[in-house]
Each structure stands twice: as structure tokens, then as C-alpha cells.
Amino acid sequence: MARIVMKFGGTSVANLERIYNVARHVKREVDAGHEVAVVVSAMSGKTNELVGWVENMPKVAGSNAPFYDAREYDAVVASGEQVTSGLLAIALQSMDINARSWQGWQVPIKTDNAHGAARILDIEGADIIRRMGEGQVAVIAGFQGLGPDNRMATLGRGGSDTSAVAIAAAVKAERCDIYTDVDGVYTTDPRIEPKARRLKKIAFEEMLEMASLGAKVLQVRSVELAMVHKVRTFVRSSFEDPDAPGMGDLLNPPGTLICDEDEIVEQEVVTGIAYAKDEAQISLRRLADRPGVSAAIFGPLAEAHINVDMIVQNISEDGSKTDMTFTVPSGDVDKALKVLSDNKEKIGYDVAQSESGLVKVSVIGIGMRSHAGVAASAFRALADKGINIKAITTSEIKISILIDGPYAELAVRTLHSAYGLDKS
Ligand code: ADP
Ligand code: ASP
Ligand code: MG
């Protein structure tokens, strides 16, 4: 007997038939004698619809009212998960399984006050653990928490993954299974590159990079929590027959295990390719080349909560003027340009130029730490396809390259094959 957390994403609970299918997966584990907590997302498309309603509420013409109140955003968007948690509990009960739904505030899953992108601070798991011990399945609404203001808080898009891993850590589960619409983590998004290979295992550090560089299969924060709390996390498919052979294997279920790098015997140099769309580049021309200029630019941007990513500064030709280029999410360009123009005197630049619709493609692998020439092969492969590179950043285990949007898929496939990741 083990304690298991099972999380089902939006496509896995997209309609009543799929919710029934999810209940069959849960039943398999219950029948095997395990204590089970389930975490569900909203039906696919639901959260987008709810966010759209919040964003499109008409305003009085000329109103200076803020965009919207983040606490009310949370009250609206958290509702999708309330529906699926109740429906799954009903489906389980129809199979004679003792099940009960839980909203984030009922657990409670306590978060900080960052409504819309809250972080989990603490989970009081005692009640759920007791009931699980009595044989009741806890069906928990993902994505939701309770803020210090005693109001509903949501965990940011994709946050149900984080709910699941955090609950697994809190109830000391043997395993956390993230069920989704693909049967594991692949060398790149299998929807873009059909030759992508499924990985048996991937190291926490690599998964963190993959997730933060655009592979949305897991929310970044969920990987951080799995790494810190050593939660044995698997990514697997809800679309397989729940009763197929091996599906109930306790130690080696089908899917991809996210684990410590020591657990991976054959470490490749490059493990995967990720991409992030909707990047934008801003260049400040003829900046004064003096101490404090970076602080003058990035300080106000940080205060405006604009996430700056790649930063490239030229060496000035004459020691007095230079150029600075950096990237921000496309949706933040106008806000960033406004902040820069408000601070133009203090920063001291000539013109600000911007370009949207760019894509960041990244090559990830722990093996890069001990191998030279990995970046050079990427540049060569992209050059051979005539893809122009706009900016580059590197770290110990990744290389990120900024390119024009229309080349995204070609670049992903080119790099995937250049590093020998294509399945034969
Ligand atoms: P869920 O609704 O279950 O949370 P998501 O849509 O958030 O599912 O994540 C699953 C999707 O992640 C897949 O459909 C796939 O297109 C995408 N994805 C991107 N990169 C990868 C990757 N390297 N491996 C697997 N899936 C990936
Ligand atoms: N329903 C939320 C979203 O679409 C959370 C999740 O599915 O993980 O972002
Ligand atoms: Mg997701």
C-alpha cells in the first residue's frame, strides 16, 4: 500500500466522458489498495474563457480605474477547478468509491498575497491525511489557494501541476503522477517535431530549464518543489487504457520520471530543445557609457514588474556612447517603452527601438557542463538553414538563441536533428 497523488490536466477532464475515464484511472489505484489524492485542472479552454471575461469587462470611457482587481480575477478564474473537482467526485461515487471534493480554501492551501500568481506557503494536510487513511479519496481543485487576506488566490497559469506536487510533499506521497495529453516528457514538443523521443528520465535541473524556457508540460514552480522536497514525479498519459498492463506499476509506471541526475545512467550532452514564443526585443541607442546606466534602465522596469530576459550591451567604440538590447514578453513592450520614455532623462539615451513577435529557442543538457563546442554546432546548424540569430545567452546547461518568429518550428527541428535527438 502506498500514498499516491494523481493530477489530471485540462484536456484530461475536457468533458464528462473524459472525467469518467479519469475516474477509472483513480479506481485502478484505489483497487490496488493505495491511499489516493487527486488534483484536477479546469476543463480545457475554461480558464482561458474565464480570463477573457475578466479582461473584457467594459469600462466607462476615459476611466482611469486599474485594469482589474486581482482578487476578483482570482474569484472568477478559480471557478473552473471547482466544477471539475465536484464532477470527478460524483463520477467516483458512481463507481462506489468513497470520494469528496476539496476547494483550495477547505484544505487549506495557504499562499502569499500575490493574487493571480500566488506561491504556496503551507498546506495543512492533517485532515486530508486522516480521511485518506479512512479510505476516502480527496479530489482537490488545483490552481487554488487561500491568501493571507482570507481570499481565494490562484497559482498562475499551469498552476495545478504545482498544487499536485505541493500536496504530494505535504502528505508525504510515494509518488506524484502528472497525467496529461502526452505520454511523457519528450526531447522537444512532440506537436512541433513528430520525431521527438520520449525520455525515460529527466534530471530536475534539466526539467527546470525546459519548463522555464517554454516547455509548458510542467509549471516551473512544480519542478522546483519536486526538486526541493524530493517528490518522485512522473509525467504520463491519461489517454491510455486505465487497465492496460503495467499502468498500475508502483515503482515503474509508464511515462517520464523527473529525478536526480545521479539516477540517470546514460547522460546525453543535449537532452532537449525548448522554445518560447512572443518575445520582444528593445534596443536603446547611443546610451551614455558610464557606471549606473544599467541600474537606471532595469531598476524602473523591475519596479513596473516587467520581466527582462536576455541582455546584450555593446562595447562602445569611443568610450562615451554604447547600445543596450534586451528582451521582454511581447505583451509588455508598450508598458516597457513607456517606463523607458518616462525615465529618458535619467537614463540618457537617444532612441528606443522595439521589435515584437520573436522566438527564443533553447538547447538544454547537463552534459554541456563537460563538453565544448555545443554552442558552435547550434550556430552552424541554424546558419545552414539561413536563420539569423538576434541575440544569444548561455548558462552552464543551456544555450538560448533569439530568432524571428516565422523560423521557430524550422529552428526547433533543425537543432533537434543537429544534436542527434530524432528518433530513428
Ligand atoms: P495539461 O492541460 O495536462 O496541464 P499542458 O497543455 O499544460 O497539459 O501540457 C502538455 C503539453 O505540453 C503537450 O500537449 C505538449 O504539446 C506540450 N509540450 C511542450 N514541450 C513538451 C515536451 N518537451 N514534452 C512533452 N510535452 C511538451
Ligand atoms: N486551469 C489552470 C490553467 O489553465 C491551471 C492548470 O490547468 O494547471 O492555467
Ligand atoms: Mg499544464
XYZ file of C-alpha atoms and ligand atoms in Angstrom:
461
model
C 0.000 0.000 0.000
C 1.247 3.448 -0.887
C 0.064 7.019 -0.841
C -0.281 8.473 -4.349
C -1.186 11.901 -5.752
C -2.705 11.876 -9.261
C -3.081 15.139 -11.217
C -5.212 15.467 -14.351
C -4.802 18.453 -16.694
C -7.399 20.306 -18.751
C -7.599 18.006 -21.790
C -7.857 15.000 -19.469
C -11.060 16.432 -17.917
C -12.341 18.209 -21.045
C -15.815 16.604 -20.944
C -17.912 14.173 -18.920
C -16.673 11.134 -20.801
C -13.054 12.044 -20.080
C -13.844 12.731 -16.426
C -15.360 9.264 -16.260
C -12.171 7.903 -17.815
C -10.128 9.756 -15.168
C -12.284 8.115 -12.502
C -11.279 4.726 -13.960
C -7.589 5.622 -13.533
C -8.291 6.581 -9.932
C -10.285 3.390 -9.350
C -7.338 1.306 -10.537
C -5.109 2.777 -7.802
C -7.839 2.576 -5.143
C -8.497 -1.073 -6.024
C -4.768 -1.753 -5.636
C -5.162 -0.628 -2.017
C -3.443 2.765 -2.277
C -4.427 5.951 -0.472
C -5.191 8.457 -3.201
C -5.461 12.236 -3.509
C -6.438 13.605 -6.912
C -5.787 17.120 -8.206
C -7.789 18.400 -11.174
C -7.498 21.314 -13.598
C -10.434 23.106 -15.169
C -11.888 21.647 -18.377
C -9.602 22.630 -21.260
C -10.322 26.113 -22.570
C -12.318 27.022 -19.460
C -9.617 29.073 -17.744
C -8.974 31.000 -20.979
C -12.665 31.768 -21.228
C -12.808 32.978 -17.611
C -9.697 35.130 -18.048
C -11.276 36.583 -21.204
C -14.415 37.561 -19.294
C -12.355 39.373 -16.666
C -10.228 41.183 -19.238
C -13.097 42.215 -21.490
C -15.431 43.710 -18.909
C -16.401 47.082 -20.452
C -15.172 50.208 -18.661
C -16.539 53.729 -18.507
C -14.934 55.712 -21.350
C -11.803 57.524 -20.175
C -11.832 55.693 -16.848
C -8.529 55.550 -15.010
C -9.641 52.555 -12.985
C -6.975 49.845 -12.774
C -7.107 47.059 -15.342
C -8.925 44.811 -12.893
C -8.756 43.848 -9.220
C -6.551 40.760 -8.928
C -8.652 39.376 -6.042
C -11.733 39.377 -8.232
C -9.746 37.886 -11.117
C -8.941 35.006 -8.760
C -12.567 34.689 -7.636
C -13.574 34.248 -11.277
C -10.790 32.087 -12.720
C -10.657 29.669 -9.752
C -14.204 28.549 -10.537
C -13.196 26.202 -13.380
C -11.463 23.833 -10.973
C -14.414 23.884 -8.573
C -16.593 22.363 -11.300
C -14.214 19.542 -12.256
C -13.446 18.584 -8.650
C -17.164 18.159 -7.948
C -17.802 16.259 -11.182
C -14.936 13.842 -10.594
C -16.143 13.188 -7.028
C -19.572 12.379 -8.473
C -18.055 10.034 -11.096
C -16.045 8.241 -8.390
C -19.069 7.923 -6.122
C -20.975 6.360 -9.030
C -18.280 3.658 -9.006
C -18.887 3.060 -5.307
C -15.694 4.829 -4.356
C -15.768 6.965 -1.232
C -14.699 10.385 -2.579
C -15.042 14.010 -1.540
C -14.144 17.266 -3.335
C -11.969 19.915 -1.689
C -11.507 23.529 -2.729
C -8.144 25.185 -2.033
C -9.551 27.112 0.957
C -11.010 23.960 2.502
C -7.691 22.090 2.679
C -6.398 24.835 3.266
C -3.578 25.507 0.808
C -2.128 28.731 2.187
C -0.432 31.119 -0.216
C 1.166 34.542 -0.228
C -0.741 37.620 -1.286
C 0.345 37.718 -4.963
C -3.142 37.255 -6.403
C -3.027 35.755 -9.885
C 0.457 34.316 -9.384
C 0.452 33.275 -5.737
C 3.065 30.991 -4.189
C 2.139 28.180 -1.832
C 3.496 28.821 1.662
C 1.980 25.970 3.628
C -0.504 23.120 3.280
C -2.330 21.896 6.339
C -2.619 18.293 5.245
C -3.695 16.650 8.522
C -7.397 16.466 7.727
C -6.842 15.064 4.255
C -4.285 12.535 5.518
C -6.732 11.350 8.178
C -9.533 10.918 5.652
C -7.244 9.210 3.158
C -6.303 6.827 5.969
C -10.011 6.091 6.390
C -10.205 5.177 2.697
C -11.652 8.387 1.293
C -10.308 9.766 -1.999
C -9.625 13.506 -1.767
C -10.456 15.273 -5.040
C -8.712 18.612 -4.771
C -9.314 21.602 -7.037
C -5.901 22.502 -8.462
C -4.683 26.052 -9.126
C -6.390 27.393 -5.973
C -5.098 28.570 -2.631
C -6.126 30.778 0.246
C -4.314 34.115 0.602
C -3.357 35.780 3.902
C -6.303 38.155 3.272
C -8.561 35.098 3.592
C -9.489 35.307 -0.076
C -9.126 32.866 -2.933
C -5.723 33.069 -4.652
C -4.636 31.328 -7.868
C -1.172 29.990 -8.606
C -0.521 31.318 -12.128
C -1.265 29.545 -15.424
C -0.453 25.862 -15.320
C -0.594 26.057 -11.515
C -2.401 22.762 -10.947
C 0.916 20.983 -11.520
C 2.258 22.930 -8.565
C -0.820 22.161 -6.459
C -0.216 18.449 -7.091
C 3.478 18.395 -6.230
C 2.935 20.566 -3.149
C 0.176 18.246 -1.931
C 2.360 15.205 -2.612
C 5.090 16.786 -0.460
C 2.596 17.703 2.278
C 1.047 14.231 2.527
C 4.443 12.560 2.005
C 3.238 10.661 -1.043
C 5.373 7.917 -2.550
C 4.636 9.285 -5.981
C 3.058 12.228 -7.808
C 1.677 11.362 -11.237
C 1.004 14.251 -13.617
C -1.441 12.870 -16.181
C -1.661 14.884 -19.386
C -2.344 14.585 -23.125
C 1.146 13.302 -23.979
C 2.666 10.130 -22.555
C 5.746 11.754 -21.036
C 8.368 14.456 -21.416
C 9.868 14.472 -24.899
C 13.139 15.779 -26.308
C 11.048 18.651 -27.643
C 7.350 19.479 -28.021
C 6.035 16.417 -29.897
C 3.376 18.615 -31.505
C 6.094 20.541 -33.349
C 8.545 17.730 -34.013
C 6.982 14.320 -34.625
C 10.486 12.846 -34.457
C 10.786 13.878 -30.792
C 11.681 10.995 -28.468
C 10.074 10.268 -25.131
C 12.565 10.404 -22.267
C 12.515 7.632 -19.669
C 14.016 10.033 -17.116
C 14.996 13.687 -16.999
C 17.024 15.437 -14.294
C 15.337 18.081 -12.143
C 17.749 20.793 -13.354
C 17.054 19.983 -16.987
C 13.291 19.891 -16.469
C 13.519 23.238 -14.685
C 15.283 24.747 -17.689
C 12.902 23.094 -20.162
C 9.894 24.422 -18.249
C 11.225 27.926 -17.716
C 12.338 28.161 -21.359
C 8.879 27.380 -22.677
C 8.027 23.638 -22.475
C 4.658 24.006 -20.817
C 4.287 20.328 -19.909
C 5.054 21.244 -16.261
C 4.768 24.573 -14.466
C 8.255 25.755 -13.409
C 7.312 26.064 -9.752
C 6.131 22.432 -9.647
C 9.574 21.264 -10.744
C 11.248 23.455 -8.111
C 9.051 21.942 -5.413
C 9.644 18.386 -6.648
C 13.387 19.044 -6.560
C 13.433 20.602 -3.095
C 11.082 18.075 -1.487
C 12.365 15.101 -3.473
C 8.906 14.203 -4.752
C 9.028 11.256 -7.169
C 7.160 12.857 -10.058
C 6.066 11.111 -13.249
C 4.568 12.684 -16.375
C 2.222 10.196 -18.053
C -0.855 9.977 -20.267
C -4.492 9.884 -19.172
C -5.477 8.755 -22.669
C -4.135 5.244 -22.328
C -6.498 2.457 -21.280
C -6.603 2.734 -17.468
C -6.464 -1.058 -17.188
C -3.719 -1.770 -19.737
C -0.869 -3.919 -18.425
C 1.721 -2.018 -16.392
C -0.491 1.044 -15.790
C -0.667 0.272 -12.077
C 3.056 -0.479 -11.645
C 4.040 1.137 -8.354
C 7.747 1.705 -8.966
C 7.946 1.987 -12.736
C 4.731 3.312 -14.202
C 4.741 4.255 -17.894
C 5.865 7.841 -18.508
C 8.841 10.046 -17.680
C 10.381 10.248 -14.216
C 11.770 13.614 -13.092
C 14.692 12.716 -10.848
C 18.170 13.493 -9.521
C 20.844 13.478 -12.178
C 22.638 10.594 -10.382
C 19.690 8.365 -11.248
C 20.338 8.820 -14.968
C 22.869 6.328 -16.203
C 23.355 7.354 -19.808
C 23.517 11.129 -19.771
C 23.409 12.714 -23.238
C 25.181 16.012 -23.915
C 21.924 17.604 -25.049
C 18.635 16.403 -23.540
C 16.071 18.653 -25.157
C 15.064 21.710 -27.141
C 12.522 24.217 -25.835
C 11.029 27.329 -27.396
C 9.174 30.359 -26.143
C 7.043 32.437 -28.470
C 6.020 36.081 -28.124
C 9.324 37.553 -27.140
C 10.151 41.154 -27.980
C 13.431 42.993 -28.253
C 14.069 46.569 -27.164
C 17.217 48.457 -28.128
C 18.359 51.708 -26.581
C 20.656 53.535 -28.966
C 23.524 55.849 -28.069
C 23.390 55.412 -24.330
C 25.947 57.129 -22.121
C 28.642 54.534 -21.313
C 29.014 55.246 -17.602
C 28.537 53.483 -14.258
C 24.913 53.298 -13.183
C 23.330 53.253 -16.606
C 22.130 49.625 -16.351
C 20.664 50.326 -12.944
C 18.869 53.361 -14.369
C 17.291 51.192 -17.096
C 16.465 47.955 -15.302
C 15.522 49.417 -11.907
C 12.354 51.158 -13.160
C 11.478 48.161 -15.383
C 11.689 45.850 -12.368
C 9.535 48.220 -10.331
C 6.936 48.022 -13.095
C 7.071 44.163 -12.770
C 8.410 43.756 -16.283
C 10.383 40.566 -16.659
C 13.577 41.327 -18.573
C 15.339 38.306 -20.005
C 18.299 38.418 -22.412
C 20.527 41.496 -22.034
C 23.257 42.429 -24.508
C 25.408 45.535 -24.179
C 27.843 46.596 -26.873
C 31.347 47.762 -26.099
C 31.424 51.404 -27.101
C 33.654 52.471 -29.935
C 34.770 55.773 -28.467
C 34.260 55.151 -24.749
C 31.322 57.559 -24.464
C 28.267 56.020 -26.178
C 27.008 52.472 -26.373
C 23.877 50.438 -27.291
C 21.881 48.155 -24.994
C 19.480 45.456 -26.209
C 17.221 43.272 -24.063
C 14.106 41.131 -24.373
C 10.729 41.291 -22.619
C 7.487 39.356 -23.213
C 5.698 40.833 -26.279
C 2.699 41.733 -24.121
C 4.891 44.040 -22.008
C 6.549 46.046 -24.822
C 4.258 49.070 -24.670
C 4.488 49.232 -20.898
C 8.300 48.895 -21.054
C 8.631 51.628 -23.697
C 6.508 53.931 -21.555
C 8.674 53.275 -18.482
C 11.801 53.961 -20.549
C 10.435 57.167 -22.005
C 9.314 58.353 -18.542
C 12.906 57.835 -17.401
C 14.628 59.061 -20.584
C 16.470 61.987 -18.952
C 17.766 59.883 -16.107
C 18.899 57.033 -18.358
C 20.277 59.262 -21.107
C 19.672 57.528 -24.456
C 18.976 58.776 -27.933
C 16.226 56.482 -29.297
C 14.415 53.328 -28.188
C 13.564 50.775 -30.898
C 11.475 47.659 -30.486
C 10.566 44.527 -32.404
C 7.863 42.013 -31.383
C 6.951 38.502 -32.488
C 10.362 36.953 -31.840
C 11.044 33.466 -30.545
C 13.634 32.144 -28.128
C 14.861 28.644 -28.922
C 16.927 26.881 -26.264
C 19.202 23.848 -26.200
C 19.320 22.153 -22.786
C 21.532 19.466 -21.313
C 23.519 18.787 -18.171
C 26.194 17.149 -20.321
C 27.106 20.608 -21.663
C 28.993 21.255 -18.429
C 31.723 18.917 -19.576
C 31.569 19.275 -23.367
C 32.983 22.037 -25.543
C 31.597 23.112 -28.906
C 27.907 22.584 -28.148
C 27.015 26.204 -28.908
C 29.080 26.263 -32.092
C 27.092 23.336 -33.535
C 23.832 25.198 -32.916
C 25.084 28.309 -34.686
C 26.363 26.266 -37.631
C 23.094 24.307 -37.972
C 20.978 27.488 -37.906
C 23.293 29.259 -40.360
C 22.974 26.348 -42.806
C 19.214 26.941 -42.833
C 19.668 30.688 -43.310
C 18.230 31.518 -39.867
C 19.563 34.788 -38.494
C 20.482 34.991 -34.788
C 19.465 38.185 -32.991
C 20.807 37.506 -29.518
C 22.395 34.672 -27.555
C 22.613 33.872 -23.852
C 24.200 30.848 -22.239
C 24.441 29.219 -18.840
C 26.198 26.060 -17.690
C 23.453 23.783 -19.018
C 21.646 25.791 -21.708
C 22.069 27.968 -24.774
C 19.239 30.325 -25.731
C 19.006 31.898 -29.169
C 16.635 34.665 -30.233
C 15.312 34.480 -33.799
C 12.478 35.806 -35.961
C 9.081 34.264 -35.146
C 8.353 32.603 -38.501
C 11.509 30.465 -38.178
C 10.532 28.931 -34.811
C 9.488 25.490 -35.981
C 12.291 25.184 -38.508
C 14.829 26.151 -35.819
C 13.441 23.651 -33.308
C 13.561 20.813 -35.858
C 16.996 21.842 -37.111
C 18.516 21.845 -33.626
C 16.686 18.664 -32.677
C 18.289 16.815 -35.534
C 21.682 18.582 -35.217
C 22.099 17.121 -31.716
C 21.019 13.638 -32.788
C 17.752 13.723 -30.834
C 15.496 12.498 -33.679
C 14.077 9.048 -33.122
C 15.316 6.572 -35.670
P -2.318 19.879 -19.115
O -3.575 20.514 -19.596
O -2.454 18.399 -18.907
O -1.704 20.571 -17.941
P -0.453 21.190 -20.895
O -1.056 21.623 -22.180
O -0.215 22.211 -19.855
O -1.292 19.962 -20.339
O 0.958 20.474 -21.198
C 1.027 19.395 -22.090
C 1.548 19.894 -23.438
O 2.897 20.309 -23.300
C 1.621 18.829 -24.509
O 0.393 18.703 -25.193
C 2.745 19.311 -25.415
O 2.276 19.914 -26.606
C 3.444 20.390 -24.598
N 4.891 20.205 -24.528
C 5.801 21.186 -24.777
N 7.037 20.711 -24.676
C 6.953 19.396 -24.354
C 7.898 18.373 -24.119
N 9.216 18.599 -24.180
N 7.449 17.135 -23.814
C 6.117 16.888 -23.734
N 5.168 17.825 -23.953
C 5.570 19.069 -24.261
N -6.661 25.757 -15.212
C -5.451 26.493 -14.964
C -4.827 26.967 -16.275
O -5.378 26.685 -17.337
C -4.457 25.725 -14.147
C -3.977 24.446 -14.772
O -4.639 23.891 -15.650
O -2.911 23.978 -14.375
O -3.822 27.600 -16.267
Mg -0.481 22.278 -17.776
